[in-house]
Amino acid sequence: MIVKESIRDANGWGFLLAAWLLAVTATLAALFIGEVMGKTPCVLCWFQRIFMFPLAVMLTIACYRADFTVWLYALPLAVIGWGFALYHCLLFVGVIPETLKPCSAGTSCSGADMLIFGNVPLPLLSLAVFTAIVVLLVLIRRRNLV
């Protein structure tokens, strides 16, 4: 019984630390891209930041406190952020028509400013990180309930 719980905790720790690392890295990358590289975030990028930045704080506290119930309050934020990232990706690649673009002023949500290193779309990176965090939080939940 003790061995089974220690294996469960070890797996939970790995998932929790991976989710934390992704959220902190995404937060620092967003700040670096905006503040150091000078790329102004579009409207959808701001919405994604609204959901990513608190995840970095929540997961930091969860790691410190060994709180494996973090999925209860972090998963809704990650899923909503994932939804904004998916919408942004679909808008960027042209699946969603330009008439449904939320940014009428400022940086375009589907323009060249949404590329980093010349050809990597920022919306796709955001979607990938939110997807990974959602999967990790679901795995934490499954480990916590078993």
mmCIF file of N, CA, C and O in Angstrom, residues 11-91:
data_model
loop_
_atom_site.group_PDB
_atom_site.id
_atom_site.type_symbol
_atom_site.label_atom_id
_atom_site.label_comp_id
_atom_site.label_asym_id
_atom_site.label_seq_id
_atom_site.Cartn_x
_atom_site.Cartn_y
_atom_site.Cartn_z
ATOM 1 N N ASN A 11 4.612 9.932 -9.707
ATOM 2 C CA ASN A 11 4.032 10.278 -11.010
ATOM 3 C C ASN A 11 3.326 11.623 -10.950
ATOM 4 O O ASN A 11 3.430 12.419 -11.870
ATOM 5 N N GLY A 12 2.605 11.858 -9.877
ATOM 6 C CA GLY A 12 1.924 13.136 -9.711
ATOM 7 C C GLY A 12 2.908 14.293 -9.666
ATOM 8 O O GLY A 12 2.669 15.348 -10.243
ATOM 9 N N TRP A 13 4.042 14.080 -8.982
ATOM 10 C CA TRP A 13 5.067 15.121 -8.921
ATOM 11 C C TRP A 13 5.619 15.435 -10.299
ATOM 12 O O TRP A 13 5.821 16.602 -10.646
ATOM 13 N N GLY A 14 5.876 14.422 -11.070
ATOM 14 C CA GLY A 14 6.399 14.642 -12.418
ATOM 15 C C GLY A 14 5.435 15.455 -13.273
ATOM 16 O O GLY A 14 5.841 16.391 -13.973
ATOM 17 N N PHE A 15 4.168 15.107 -13.221
ATOM 18 C CA PHE A 15 3.155 15.843 -13.982
ATOM 19 C C PHE A 15 3.022 17.281 -13.486
ATOM 20 O O PHE A 15 2.923 18.218 -14.276
ATOM 21 N N LEU A 16 3.023 17.438 -12.162
ATOM 22 C CA LEU A 16 2.888 18.773 -11.581
ATOM 23 C C LEU A 16 4.078 19.647 -11.936
ATOM 24 O O LEU A 16 3.917 20.803 -12.338
ATOM 25 N N LEU A 17 5.270 19.112 -11.825
ATOM 26 C CA LEU A 17 6.466 19.884 -12.161
ATOM 27 C C LEU A 17 6.523 20.220 -13.649
ATOM 28 O O LEU A 17 6.931 21.325 -14.027
ATOM 29 N N ALA A 18 6.102 19.293 -14.493
ATOM 30 C CA ALA A 18 6.082 19.565 -15.935
ATOM 31 C C ALA A 18 5.085 20.673 -16.272
ATOM 32 O O ALA A 18 5.390 21.572 -17.071
ATOM 33 N N ALA A 19 3.900 20.629 -15.665
ATOM 34 C CA ALA A 19 2.898 21.673 -15.898
ATOM 35 C C ALA A 19 3.417 23.024 -15.408
ATOM 36 O O ALA A 19 3.250 24.050 -16.089
ATOM 37 N N TRP A 20 4.052 23.016 -14.241
ATOM 38 C CA TRP A 20 4.613 24.255 -13.695
ATOM 39 C C TRP A 20 5.690 24.816 -14.622
ATOM 40 O O TRP A 20 5.694 26.011 -14.925
ATOM 41 N N LEU A 21 6.571 23.941 -15.071
ATOM 42 C CA LEU A 21 7.654 24.382 -15.944
ATOM 43 C C LEU A 21 7.112 24.978 -17.246
ATOM 44 O O LEU A 21 7.595 26.016 -17.714
ATOM 45 N N LEU A 22 6.106 24.347 -17.817
ATOM 46 C CA LEU A 22 5.496 24.875 -19.043
ATOM 47 C C LEU A 22 4.861 26.245 -18.809
ATOM 48 O O LEU A 22 5.040 27.171 -19.612
ATOM 49 N N ALA A 23 4.111 26.380 -17.718
ATOM 50 C CA ALA A 23 3.427 27.650 -17.439
ATOM 51 C C ALA A 23 4.422 28.772 -17.167
ATOM 52 O O ALA A 23 4.259 29.895 -17.673
ATOM 53 N N VAL A 24 5.458 28.492 -16.394
ATOM 54 C CA VAL A 24 6.459 29.521 -16.092
ATOM 55 C C VAL A 24 7.243 29.880 -17.349
ATOM 56 O O VAL A 24 7.491 31.066 -17.611
ATOM 57 N N THR A 25 7.616 28.893 -18.134
ATOM 58 C CA THR A 25 8.352 29.162 -19.369
ATOM 59 C C THR A 25 7.505 29.974 -20.339
ATOM 60 O O THR A 25 8.003 30.930 -20.956
ATOM 61 N N ALA A 26 6.235 29.629 -20.480
ATOM 62 C CA ALA A 26 5.347 30.380 -21.374
ATOM 63 C C ALA A 26 5.162 31.813 -20.888
ATOM 64 O O ALA A 26 5.151 32.753 -21.695
ATOM 65 N N THR A 27 5.043 31.998 -19.590
ATOM 66 C CA THR A 27 4.890 33.343 -19.031
ATOM 67 C C THR A 27 6.141 34.175 -19.287
ATOM 68 O O THR A 27 6.052 35.317 -19.752
ATOM 69 N N LEU A 28 7.295 33.605 -18.992
ATOM 70 C CA LEU A 28 8.549 34.341 -19.215
ATOM 71 C C LEU A 28 8.777 34.603 -20.700
ATOM 72 O O LEU A 28 9.253 35.681 -21.083
ATOM 73 N N ALA A 29 8.426 33.648 -21.549
ATOM 74 C CA ALA A 29 8.575 33.843 -22.994
ATOM 75 C C ALA A 29 7.660 34.953 -23.497
ATOM 76 O O ALA A 29 8.073 35.783 -24.323
ATOM 77 N N ALA A 30 6.416 34.985 -23.008
ATOM 78 C CA ALA A 30 5.488 36.042 -23.422
ATOM 79 C C ALA A 30 6.008 37.410 -22.999
ATOM 80 O O ALA A 30 5.934 38.385 -23.770
ATOM 81 N N LEU A 31 6.534 37.493 -21.789
ATOM 82 C CA LEU A 31 7.096 38.766 -21.324
ATOM 83 C C LEU A 31 8.336 39.146 -22.129
ATOM 84 O O LEU A 31 8.524 40.310 -22.487
ATOM 85 N N PHE A 32 9.180 38.172 -22.452
ATOM 86 C CA PHE A 32 10.375 38.434 -23.247
ATOM 87 C C PHE A 32 10.003 38.916 -24.650
ATOM 88 O O PHE A 32 10.569 39.890 -25.150
ATOM 89 N N ILE A 33 9.062 38.217 -25.277
ATOM 90 C CA ILE A 33 8.651 38.588 -26.636
ATOM 91 C C ILE A 33 8.053 39.989 -26.661
ATOM 92 O O ILE A 33 8.329 40.781 -27.555
ATOM 93 N N GLY A 34 7.249 40.307 -25.651
ATOM 94 C CA GLY A 34 6.606 41.616 -25.623
ATOM 95 C C GLY A 34 7.520 42.743 -25.170
ATOM 96 O O GLY A 34 7.549 43.815 -25.778
ATOM 97 N N GLU A 35 8.269 42.506 -24.110
ATOM 98 C CA GLU A 35 9.042 43.584 -23.507
ATOM 99 C C GLU A 35 10.448 43.726 -24.073
ATOM 100 O O GLU A 35 10.945 44.830 -24.213
ATOM 101 N N VAL A 36 11.106 42.625 -24.383
ATOM 102 C CA VAL A 36 12.488 42.692 -24.870
ATOM 103 C C VAL A 36 12.531 42.754 -26.399
ATOM 104 O O VAL A 36 13.221 43.590 -26.972
ATOM 105 N N MET A 37 11.754 41.869 -27.039
ATOM 106 C CA MET A 37 11.758 41.850 -28.499
ATOM 107 C C MET A 37 10.883 42.950 -29.088
ATOM 108 O O MET A 37 10.973 43.241 -30.281
ATOM 109 N N GLY A 38 10.018 43.537 -28.271
ATOM 110 C CA GLY A 38 9.203 44.656 -28.720
ATOM 111 C C GLY A 38 8.005 44.296 -29.569
ATOM 112 O O GLY A 38 7.425 45.161 -30.227
ATOM 113 N N LYS A 39 7.590 43.020 -29.559
ATOM 114 C CA LYS A 39 6.397 42.632 -30.318
ATOM 115 C C LYS A 39 5.161 42.936 -29.474
ATOM 116 O O LYS A 39 4.971 42.366 -28.409
ATOM 117 N N THR A 40 4.325 43.812 -29.979
ATOM 118 C CA THR A 40 3.112 44.184 -29.272
ATOM 119 C C THR A 40 2.095 43.055 -29.371
ATOM 120 O O THR A 40 1.791 42.585 -30.466
ATOM 121 N N PRO A 41 1.560 42.594 -28.230
ATOM 122 C CA PRO A 41 0.572 41.509 -28.276
ATOM 123 C C PRO A 41 -0.751 41.986 -28.882
ATOM 124 O O PRO A 41 -1.174 43.123 -28.666
ATOM 125 N N CYS A 42 -1.385 41.099 -29.618
ATOM 126 C CA CYS A 42 -2.712 41.411 -30.160
ATOM 127 C C CYS A 42 -3.766 41.152 -29.079
ATOM 128 O O CYS A 42 -3.445 40.702 -27.975
ATOM 129 N N VAL A 43 -5.006 41.405 -29.400
ATOM 130 C CA VAL A 43 -6.107 41.229 -28.448
ATOM 131 C C VAL A 43 -6.192 39.781 -27.958
ATOM 132 O O VAL A 43 -6.303 39.530 -26.751
ATOM 133 N N LEU A 44 -6.117 38.833 -28.866
ATOM 134 C CA LEU A 44 -6.213 37.426 -28.471
ATOM 135 C C LEU A 44 -5.007 36.989 -27.643
ATOM 136 O O LEU A 44 -5.130 36.159 -26.744
ATOM 137 N N CYS A 45 -3.838 37.558 -27.937
ATOM 138 C CA CYS A 45 -2.656 37.254 -27.111
ATOM 139 C C CYS A 45 -2.867 37.741 -25.681
ATOM 140 O O CYS A 45 -2.476 37.072 -24.724
ATOM 141 N N TRP A 46 -3.475 38.902 -25.530
ATOM 142 C CA TRP A 46 -3.751 39.412 -24.183
ATOM 143 C C TRP A 46 -4.691 38.475 -23.435
ATOM 144 O O TRP A 46 -4.483 38.192 -22.253
ATOM 145 N N PHE A 47 -5.727 38.000 -24.110
ATOM 146 C CA PHE A 47 -6.650 37.070 -23.451
ATOM 147 C C PHE A 47 -5.944 35.784 -23.039
ATOM 148 O O PHE A 47 -6.193 35.254 -21.960
ATOM 149 N N GLN A 48 -5.057 35.294 -23.886
ATOM 150 C CA GLN A 48 -4.313 34.078 -23.536
ATOM 151 C C GLN A 48 -3.387 34.331 -22.350
ATOM 152 O O GLN A 48 -3.242 33.483 -21.471
ATOM 153 N N ARG A 49 -2.779 35.513 -22.304
ATOM 154 C CA ARG A 49 -1.933 35.867 -21.155
ATOM 155 C C ARG A 49 -2.752 35.931 -19.872
ATOM 156 O O ARG A 49 -2.262 35.558 -18.806
ATOM 157 N N ILE A 50 -3.978 36.416 -19.976
ATOM 158 C CA ILE A 50 -4.847 36.511 -18.798
ATOM 159 C C ILE A 50 -5.034 35.149 -18.148
ATOM 160 O O ILE A 50 -5.162 35.041 -16.931
ATOM 161 N N PHE A 51 -5.018 34.087 -18.950
ATOM 162 C CA PHE A 51 -5.207 32.743 -18.411
ATOM 163 C C PHE A 51 -3.897 32.013 -18.139
ATOM 164 O O PHE A 51 -3.867 31.103 -17.310
ATOM 165 N N MET A 52 -2.804 32.400 -18.801
ATOM 166 C CA MET A 52 -1.525 31.716 -18.573
ATOM 167 C C MET A 52 -0.805 32.248 -17.334
ATOM 168 O O MET A 52 -0.255 31.467 -16.549
ATOM 169 N N PHE A 53 -0.788 33.553 -17.143
ATOM 170 C CA PHE A 53 -0.039 34.130 -16.028
ATOM 171 C C PHE A 53 -0.513 33.611 -14.670
ATOM 172 O O PHE A 53 0.315 33.239 -13.834
ATOM 173 N N PRO A 54 -1.822 33.541 -14.398
ATOM 174 C CA PRO A 54 -2.243 32.973 -13.108
ATOM 175 C C PRO A 54 -1.897 31.493 -12.969
ATOM 176 O O PRO A 54 -1.656 31.022 -11.858
ATOM 177 N N LEU A 55 -1.872 30.768 -14.094
ATOM 178 C CA LEU A 55 -1.482 29.349 -14.030
ATOM 179 C C LEU A 55 -0.058 29.207 -13.499
ATOM 180 O O LEU A 55 0.224 28.301 -12.709
ATOM 181 N N ALA A 56 0.829 30.092 -13.926
ATOM 182 C CA ALA A 56 2.213 30.030 -13.449
ATOM 183 C C ALA A 56 2.259 30.235 -11.935
ATOM 184 O O ALA A 56 2.978 29.516 -11.227
ATOM 185 N N VAL A 57 1.469 31.158 -11.427
ATOM 186 C CA VAL A 57 1.444 31.418 -9.987
ATOM 187 C C VAL A 57 0.800 30.251 -9.240
ATOM 188 O O VAL A 57 1.333 29.761 -8.240
ATOM 189 N N MET A 58 -0.343 29.787 -9.731
ATOM 190 C CA MET A 58 -1.047 28.672 -9.071
ATOM 191 C C MET A 58 -0.199 27.410 -9.015
ATOM 192 O O MET A 58 -0.148 26.736 -7.983
ATOM 193 N N LEU A 59 0.447 27.091 -10.126
ATOM 194 C CA LEU A 59 1.246 25.868 -10.169
ATOM 195 C C LEU A 59 2.517 25.996 -9.333
ATOM 196 O O LEU A 59 3.000 25.013 -8.780
ATOM 197 N N THR A 60 3.041 27.208 -9.207
ATOM 198 C CA THR A 60 4.183 27.432 -8.311
ATOM 199 C C THR A 60 3.781 27.143 -6.873
ATOM 200 O O THR A 60 4.485 26.434 -6.141
ATOM 201 N N ILE A 61 2.635 27.669 -6.465
ATOM 202 C CA ILE A 61 2.137 27.449 -5.100
ATOM 203 C C ILE A 61 1.811 25.966 -4.899
ATOM 204 O O ILE A 61 2.111 25.394 -3.845
ATOM 205 N N ALA A 62 1.222 25.343 -5.907
ATOM 206 C CA ALA A 62 0.886 23.914 -5.801
ATOM 207 C C ALA A 62 2.144 23.070 -5.637
ATOM 208 O O ALA A 62 2.155 22.116 -4.851
ATOM 209 N N CYS A 63 3.203 23.405 -6.349
ATOM 210 C CA CYS A 63 4.464 22.669 -6.192
ATOM 211 C C CYS A 63 5.031 22.874 -4.797
ATOM 212 O O CYS A 63 5.503 21.928 -4.163
ATOM 213 N N TYR A 64 4.987 24.085 -4.311
ATOM 214 C CA TYR A 64 5.517 24.389 -2.985
ATOM 215 C C TYR A 64 4.758 23.640 -1.894
ATOM 216 O O TYR A 64 5.341 23.127 -0.950
ATOM 217 N N ARG A 65 3.435 23.563 -2.051
ATOM 218 C CA ARG A 65 2.595 22.931 -1.035
ATOM 219 C C ARG A 65 2.300 21.460 -1.317
ATOM 220 O O ARG A 65 1.577 20.824 -0.558
ATOM 221 N N ALA A 66 2.838 20.916 -2.410
ATOM 222 C CA ALA A 66 2.546 19.541 -2.832
ATOM 223 C C ALA A 66 1.036 19.321 -2.934
ATOM 224 O O ALA A 66 0.489 18.338 -2.469
ATOM 225 N N ASP A 67 0.377 20.274 -3.578
ATOM 226 C CA ASP A 67 -1.075 20.272 -3.712
ATOM 227 C C ASP A 67 -1.460 19.610 -5.031
ATOM 228 O O ASP A 67 -1.446 20.245 -6.084
ATOM 229 N N PHE A 68 -1.816 18.327 -4.964
ATOM 230 C CA PHE A 68 -2.198 17.603 -6.167
ATOM 231 C C PHE A 68 -3.659 17.814 -6.533
ATOM 232 O O PHE A 68 -4.139 17.250 -7.519
ATOM 233 N N THR A 69 -4.371 18.613 -5.735
ATOM 234 C CA THR A 69 -5.738 18.981 -6.102
ATOM 235 C C THR A 69 -5.757 20.288 -6.899
ATOM 236 O O THR A 69 -6.822 20.858 -7.123
ATOM 237 N N VAL A 70 -4.593 20.737 -7.339
ATOM 238 C CA VAL A 70 -4.482 21.967 -8.106
ATOM 239 C C VAL A 70 -5.335 21.917 -9.370
ATOM 240 O O VAL A 70 -5.794 22.942 -9.857
ATOM 241 N N TRP A 71 -5.577 20.726 -9.884
ATOM 242 C CA TRP A 71 -6.361 20.596 -11.114
ATOM 243 C C TRP A 71 -7.759 21.182 -10.953
ATOM 244 O O TRP A 71 -8.345 21.641 -11.930
ATOM 245 N N LEU A 72 -8.282 21.200 -9.726
ATOM 246 C CA LEU A 72 -9.632 21.730 -9.495
ATOM 247 C C LEU A 72 -9.764 23.191 -9.918
ATOM 248 O O LEU A 72 -10.780 23.593 -10.475
ATOM 249 N N TYR A 73 -8.766 23.980 -9.637
ATOM 250 C CA TYR A 73 -8.858 25.401 -9.957
ATOM 251 C C TYR A 73 -7.965 25.809 -11.132
ATOM 252 O O TYR A 73 -8.163 26.868 -11.712
ATOM 253 N N ALA A 74 -7.001 24.995 -11.505
ATOM 254 C CA ALA A 74 -6.136 25.340 -12.633
ATOM 255 C C ALA A 74 -6.696 24.844 -13.966
ATOM 256 O O ALA A 74 -6.502 25.488 -14.999
ATOM 257 N N LEU A 75 -7.374 23.706 -13.948
ATOM 258 C CA LEU A 75 -7.894 23.142 -15.191
ATOM 259 C C LEU A 75 -8.899 24.071 -15.891
ATOM 260 O O LEU A 75 -8.801 24.252 -17.111
ATOM 261 N N PRO A 76 -9.836 24.697 -15.178
ATOM 262 C CA PRO A 76 -10.739 25.622 -15.889
ATOM 263 C C PRO A 76 -9.993 26.775 -16.573
ATOM 264 O O PRO A 76 -10.326 27.142 -17.701
ATOM 265 N N LEU A 77 -8.982 27.322 -15.914
ATOM 266 C CA LEU A 77 -8.199 28.396 -16.539
ATOM 267 C C LEU A 77 -7.485 27.896 -17.789
ATOM 268 O O LEU A 77 -7.467 28.571 -18.818
ATOM 269 N N ALA A 78 -6.894 26.712 -17.693
ATOM 270 C CA ALA A 78 -6.154 26.156 -18.827
ATOM 271 C C ALA A 78 -7.087 25.849 -20.002
ATOM 272 O O ALA A 78 -6.725 26.089 -21.158
ATOM 273 N N VAL A 79 -8.270 25.352 -19.721
ATOM 274 C CA VAL A 79 -9.218 25.024 -20.794
ATOM 275 C C VAL A 79 -9.723 26.295 -21.476
ATOM 276 O O VAL A 79 -9.823 26.350 -22.712
ATOM 277 N N ILE A 80 -10.013 27.325 -20.709
ATOM 278 C CA ILE A 80 -10.459 28.592 -21.311
ATOM 279 C C ILE A 80 -9.336 29.205 -22.138
ATOM 280 O O ILE A 80 -9.554 29.680 -23.258
ATOM 281 N N GLY A 81 -8.107 29.198 -21.607
ATOM 282 C CA GLY A 81 -6.960 29.690 -22.360
ATOM 283 C C GLY A 81 -6.751 28.890 -23.632
ATOM 284 O O GLY A 81 -6.423 29.441 -24.690
ATOM 285 N N TRP A 82 -6.944 27.557 -23.539
ATOM 286 C CA TRP A 82 -6.836 26.691 -24.713
ATOM 287 C C TRP A 82 -7.861 27.102 -25.770
ATOM 288 O O TRP A 82 -7.553 27.120 -26.969
ATOM 289 N N GLY A 83 -9.066 27.433 -25.340
ATOM 290 C CA GLY A 83 -10.104 27.859 -26.280
ATOM 291 C C GLY A 83 -9.709 29.129 -27.023
ATOM 292 O O GLY A 83 -9.890 29.226 -28.245
ATOM 293 N N PHE A 84 -9.174 30.108 -26.300
ATOM 294 C CA PHE A 84 -8.703 31.336 -26.947
ATOM 295 C C PHE A 84 -7.546 31.035 -27.904
ATOM 296 O O PHE A 84 -7.471 31.596 -28.996
ATOM 297 N N ALA A 85 -6.636 30.153 -27.493
ATOM 298 C CA ALA A 85 -5.493 29.800 -28.348
ATOM 299 C C ALA A 85 -5.962 29.077 -29.614
ATOM 300 O O ALA A 85 -5.441 29.330 -30.706
ATOM 301 N N LEU A 86 -6.945 28.189 -29.475
ATOM 302 C CA LEU A 86 -7.481 27.495 -30.640
ATOM 303 C C LEU A 86 -8.140 28.484 -31.605
ATOM 304 O O LEU A 86 -7.900 28.434 -32.818
ATOM 305 N N TYR A 87 -8.951 29.391 -31.076
ATOM 306 C CA TYR A 87 -9.590 30.417 -31.907
ATOM 307 C C TYR A 87 -8.524 31.240 -32.627
ATOM 308 O O TYR A 87 -8.639 31.525 -33.822
ATOM 309 N N HIS A 88 -7.474 31.609 -31.899
ATOM 310 C CA HIS A 88 -6.398 32.409 -32.485
ATOM 311 C C HIS A 88 -5.685 31.638 -33.603
ATOM 312 O O HIS A 88 -5.379 32.202 -34.653
ATOM 313 N N CYS A 89 -5.429 30.349 -33.393
ATOM 314 C CA CYS A 89 -4.797 29.525 -34.437
ATOM 315 C C CYS A 89 -5.674 29.432 -35.673
ATOM 316 O O CYS A 89 -5.185 29.564 -36.801
ATOM 317 N N LEU A 90 -6.955 29.190 -35.457
ATOM 318 C CA LEU A 90 -7.880 29.076 -36.592
ATOM 319 C C LEU A 90 -7.988 30.396 -37.351
ATOM 320 O O LEU A 90 -8.089 30.406 -38.576
ATOM 321 N N LEU A 91 -7.939 31.502 -36.649
ATOM 322 C CA LEU A 91 -7.956 32.812 -37.280
ATOM 323 C C LEU A 91 -6.650 33.050 -38.040
ATOM 324 O O LEU A 91 -6.659 33.544 -39.166
#
